[in-house]
XYZ file of C-alpha atoms in Angstrom:
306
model
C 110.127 75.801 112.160
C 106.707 74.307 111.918
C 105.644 70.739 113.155
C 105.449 67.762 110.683
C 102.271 67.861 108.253
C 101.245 64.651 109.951
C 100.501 66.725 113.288
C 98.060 68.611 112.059
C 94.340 68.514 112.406
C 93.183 66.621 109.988
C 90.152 68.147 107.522
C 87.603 65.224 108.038
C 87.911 65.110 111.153
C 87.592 69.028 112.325
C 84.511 68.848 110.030
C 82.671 66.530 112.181
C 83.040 69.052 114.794
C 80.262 70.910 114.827
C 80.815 73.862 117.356
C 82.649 76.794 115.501
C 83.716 78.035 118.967
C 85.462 74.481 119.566
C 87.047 74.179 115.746
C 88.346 77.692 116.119
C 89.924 76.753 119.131
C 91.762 73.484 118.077
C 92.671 75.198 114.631
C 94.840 77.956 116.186
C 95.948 75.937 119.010
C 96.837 73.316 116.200
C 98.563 75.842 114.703
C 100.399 77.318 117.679
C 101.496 73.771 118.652
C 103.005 74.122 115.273
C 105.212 76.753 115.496
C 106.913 75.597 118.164
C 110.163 78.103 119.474
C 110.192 80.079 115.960
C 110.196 83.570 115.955
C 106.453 84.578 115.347
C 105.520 87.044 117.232
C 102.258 87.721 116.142
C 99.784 88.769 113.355
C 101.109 91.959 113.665
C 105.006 91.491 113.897
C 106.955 94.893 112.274
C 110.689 95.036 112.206
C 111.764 97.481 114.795
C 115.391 97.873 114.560
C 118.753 96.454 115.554
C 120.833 96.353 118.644
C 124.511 95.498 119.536
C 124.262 91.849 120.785
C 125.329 90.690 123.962
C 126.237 87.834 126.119
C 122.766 85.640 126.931
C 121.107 86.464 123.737
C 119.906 83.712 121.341
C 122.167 83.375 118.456
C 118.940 83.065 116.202
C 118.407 86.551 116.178
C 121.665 88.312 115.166
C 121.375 89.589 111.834
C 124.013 87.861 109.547
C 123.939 90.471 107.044
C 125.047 93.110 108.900
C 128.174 90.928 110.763
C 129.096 90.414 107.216
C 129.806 94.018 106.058
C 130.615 95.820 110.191
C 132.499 92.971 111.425
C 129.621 93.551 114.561
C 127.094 91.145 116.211
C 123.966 92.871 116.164
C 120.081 91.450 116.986
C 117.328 92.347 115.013
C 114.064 93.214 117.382
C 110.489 93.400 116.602
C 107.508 95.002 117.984
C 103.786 94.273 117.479
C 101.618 97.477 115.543
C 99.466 98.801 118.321
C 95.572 98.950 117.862
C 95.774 97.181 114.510
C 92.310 96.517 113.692
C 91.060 93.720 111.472
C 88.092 93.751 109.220
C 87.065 90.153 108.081
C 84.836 90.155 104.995
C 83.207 86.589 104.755
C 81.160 85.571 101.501
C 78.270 83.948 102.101
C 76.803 83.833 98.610
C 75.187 80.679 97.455
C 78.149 78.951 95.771
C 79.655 78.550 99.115
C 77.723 75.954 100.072
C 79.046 73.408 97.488
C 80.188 70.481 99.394
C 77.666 70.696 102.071
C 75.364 66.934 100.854
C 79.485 65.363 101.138
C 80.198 62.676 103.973
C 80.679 64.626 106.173
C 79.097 67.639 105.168
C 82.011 70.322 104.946
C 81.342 72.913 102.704
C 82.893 76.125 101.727
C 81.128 78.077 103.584
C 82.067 76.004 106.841
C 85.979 76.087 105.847
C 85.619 80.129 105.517
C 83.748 80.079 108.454
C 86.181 77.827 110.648
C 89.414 80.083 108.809
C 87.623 83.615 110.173
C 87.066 82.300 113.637
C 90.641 81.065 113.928
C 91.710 84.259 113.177
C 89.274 86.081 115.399
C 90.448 84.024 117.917
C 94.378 84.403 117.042
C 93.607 88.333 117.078
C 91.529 88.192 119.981
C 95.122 86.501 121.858
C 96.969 89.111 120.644
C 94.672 92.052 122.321
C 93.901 93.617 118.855
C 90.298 94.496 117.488
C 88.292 92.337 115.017
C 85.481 92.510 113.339
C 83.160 90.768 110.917
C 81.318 91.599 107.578
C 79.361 88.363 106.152
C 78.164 89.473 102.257
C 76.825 88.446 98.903
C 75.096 91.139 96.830
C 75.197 93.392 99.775
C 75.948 93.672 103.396
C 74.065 90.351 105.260
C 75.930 91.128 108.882
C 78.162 93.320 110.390
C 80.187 93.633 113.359
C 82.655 96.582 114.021
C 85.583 95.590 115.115
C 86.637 95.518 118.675
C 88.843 94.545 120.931
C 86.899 93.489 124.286
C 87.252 90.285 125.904
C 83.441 88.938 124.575
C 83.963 90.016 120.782
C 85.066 86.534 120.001
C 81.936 85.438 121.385
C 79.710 87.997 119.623
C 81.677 87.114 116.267
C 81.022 83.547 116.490
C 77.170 84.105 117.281
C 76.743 86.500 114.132
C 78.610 83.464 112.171
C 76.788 80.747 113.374
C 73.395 82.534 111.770
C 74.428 82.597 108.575
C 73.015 80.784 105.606
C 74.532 81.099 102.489
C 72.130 82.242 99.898
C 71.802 84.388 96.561
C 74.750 85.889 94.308
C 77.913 86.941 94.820
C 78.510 91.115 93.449
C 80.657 93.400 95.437
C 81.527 96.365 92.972
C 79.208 98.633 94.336
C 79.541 96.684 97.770
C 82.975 97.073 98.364
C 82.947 100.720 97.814
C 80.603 100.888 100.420
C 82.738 98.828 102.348
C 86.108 101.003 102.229
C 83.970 104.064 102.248
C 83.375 102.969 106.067
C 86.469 101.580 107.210
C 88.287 105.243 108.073
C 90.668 103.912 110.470
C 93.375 102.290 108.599
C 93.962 98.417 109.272
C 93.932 95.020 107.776
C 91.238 93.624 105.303
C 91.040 89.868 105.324
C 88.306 88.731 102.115
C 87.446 85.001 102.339
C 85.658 84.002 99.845
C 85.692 81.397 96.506
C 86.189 84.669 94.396
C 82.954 83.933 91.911
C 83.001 87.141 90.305
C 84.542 88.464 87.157
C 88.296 89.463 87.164
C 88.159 93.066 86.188
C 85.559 93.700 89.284
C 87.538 91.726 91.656
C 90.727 94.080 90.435
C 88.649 96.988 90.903
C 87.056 96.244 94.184
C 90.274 95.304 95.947
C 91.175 98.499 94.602
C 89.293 100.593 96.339
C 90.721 99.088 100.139
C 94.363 99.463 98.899
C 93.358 103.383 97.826
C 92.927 104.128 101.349
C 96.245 102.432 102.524
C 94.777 99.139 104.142
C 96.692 96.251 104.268
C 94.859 93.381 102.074
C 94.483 89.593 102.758
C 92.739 87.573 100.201
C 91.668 83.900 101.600
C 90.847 82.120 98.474
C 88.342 79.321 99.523
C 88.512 76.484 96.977
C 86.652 72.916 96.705
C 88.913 69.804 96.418
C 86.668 69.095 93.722
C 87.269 72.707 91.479
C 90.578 71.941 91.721
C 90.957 68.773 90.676
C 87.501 67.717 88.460
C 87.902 64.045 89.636
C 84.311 63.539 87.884
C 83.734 59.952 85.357
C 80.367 59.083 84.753
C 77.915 61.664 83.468
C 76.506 64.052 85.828
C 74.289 66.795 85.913
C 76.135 69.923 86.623
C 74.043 73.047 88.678
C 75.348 76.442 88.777
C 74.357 77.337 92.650
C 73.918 80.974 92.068
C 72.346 81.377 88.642
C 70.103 78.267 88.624
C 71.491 76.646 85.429
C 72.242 73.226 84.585
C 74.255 70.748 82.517
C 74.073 67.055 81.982
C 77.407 66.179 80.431
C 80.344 63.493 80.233
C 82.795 65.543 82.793
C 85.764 62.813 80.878
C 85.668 65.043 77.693
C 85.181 68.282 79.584
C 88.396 67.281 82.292
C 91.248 68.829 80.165
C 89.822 71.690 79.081
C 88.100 72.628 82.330
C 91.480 72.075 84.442
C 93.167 74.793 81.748
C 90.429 77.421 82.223
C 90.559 77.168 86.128
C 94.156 77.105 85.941
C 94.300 80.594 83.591
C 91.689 81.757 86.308
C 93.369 80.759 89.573
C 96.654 82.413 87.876
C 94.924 85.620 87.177
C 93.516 85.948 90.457
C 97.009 85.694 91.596
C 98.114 88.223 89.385
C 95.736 90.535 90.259
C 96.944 90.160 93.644
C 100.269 90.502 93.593
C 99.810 93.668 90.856
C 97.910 95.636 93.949
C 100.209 94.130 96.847
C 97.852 91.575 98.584
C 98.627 88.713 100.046
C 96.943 86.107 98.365
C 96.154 82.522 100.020
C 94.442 79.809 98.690
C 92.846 77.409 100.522
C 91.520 73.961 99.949
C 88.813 72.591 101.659
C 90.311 69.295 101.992
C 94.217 70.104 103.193
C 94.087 70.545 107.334
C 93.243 74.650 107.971
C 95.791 75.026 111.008
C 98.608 73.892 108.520
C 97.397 76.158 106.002
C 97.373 79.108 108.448
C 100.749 78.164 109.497
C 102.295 78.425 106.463
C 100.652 81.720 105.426
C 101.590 83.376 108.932
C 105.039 82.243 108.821
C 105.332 83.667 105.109
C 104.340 86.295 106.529
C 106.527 86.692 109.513
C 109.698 86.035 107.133
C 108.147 88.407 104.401
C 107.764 91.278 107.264
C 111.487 90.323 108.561
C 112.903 90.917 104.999
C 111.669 94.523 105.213
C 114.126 94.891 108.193
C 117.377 94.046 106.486
């Protein structure tokens, strides 16, 4: 059962925080605080099996299902995978930094940021290995995962150096990518997902050919989402260098459609190839947003049990 929306940290004000270390920190502890005595057990969790129930054990975990056609009380268990390792791939292509000139500045890029620290940090609780890849048209950092106690550390240094810059093309990048990751694990892609919908397809592809598990973190602007533009303004594409000077009022409707066909496509995609797909909003608290993924998840894993 999670906590009251209310509870959590609220967007604004983690954005005025300006040490990733420190938002990390509050997000997953936010998020922890949270959860309060459900039955997460980790990033991790597997269903493990079932046992006959006895006197002591908390009624929460008998599995219903199976009293319902043996007549028996039994308790489902779970166990944790051992040595999963995560790969977080973090786009830092120019577009990310929309939002950065708003009061406060909290762009993209520093939600992304803030989301793969917090789960650095969650992993880095659980004992399992982590590591970073920051791109745009190709590889800008990388570290391999890892498990030892200063990774964290190491991770947040390598994200504190980045600076968002040029265009946003992983075909040819994300080949590379799963060409390298042998061992398999868990992909986690944050990124606003400004690239054309057969290459995203195809590049997600190529991590789900060699049996990784797939997280897509779908980083979106309060203001994509919702256009709240009225007087004219003077539109720049970040990564191409174009510009517009238009009335957004006659462009509202038709914009709002498009993004919606898009956002629904990227879904699609996702769903077609088995990913968990998460979309974030820059301007809804990240340690609720984590929450709810991670106990979708837990329940989603569960199911698999019965």
């Amino acid at each position: 059962m999670t906590a009251a929306p209310q509870k959590y940290l609220d967007a604004k004000a983690i954005s005025r925080i300006s040490r990733l270390d420190v938002r990390s920190r509050l997000v997953v502890e936010g998020f922890l605080t949270g959860q309060h005595q459900s039955p997460y057990h980790g990033f991790a969790i597997e269903f493990a099996g079932h046992r006959e129930y006895v006197p002591g054990d908390e009624i929460k975990h008998i599995d219903w299902r199976v009293w319902s056609k043996t007549d028996r009380l039994y308790i489902k268990e779970y166990e944790e995978e051992t040595n999963l390792k995560c790969h977080i791939l973090l786009d830092c292509s120019k577009s990310m930094r929309y939002g950065e000139k708003s009061d406060p500045p909290w762009s993209k890029f520093d939600y992304a940021a803030t989301a793969a620290a917090s789960l650095a940090f969650l992993l880095q609780q659980q004992q399992d290995a982590v590591g970073l890849t920051t791109f745009h048209s190709q590889i800008d950092r990388q570290l391999p995962p890892s498990s030892h106690p200063s990774q964290l550390k190491r991770l947040l240094h390598e994200l504190e150096q980045v600076q968002p810059d040029q265009q946003t093309d992983v075909g040819d990048l994300f080949l590379q990518l799963a060409g390298q990751i042998r061992q398999r694990g868990i992909v986690v892609l944050v990124s606003d997902l400004f690239l054309d919908a057969n290459t995203l397809a195809e590049s997600l592809k190529q991590f789900r050919l060699r049996r990784h598990e797939v997280i897509v973190m779908h980083v979106l602007h309060e203001d994509e989402l919702t256009f709240p533009f009225q007087d004219n303004t003077l539109f720049r594409d970040l990564e191409m260098d174009r510009e517009i000077h238009t009335n957004p009022r006659a462009l509202r409707r038709s914009y709002l459609e498009i993004f919606g066909r898009y956002l629904e496509n990227v879904r699609k995609i996702c769903a077609s190839q088995n990913i968990d797909y998460v979309r974030l909003n820059t301007a809804e608290p990240l340690d609720a947003a984590l929450a709810a993924y991670l106990t979708l998840r837990q329940r989603t894993k569960t199911r698999r049990g019965r």
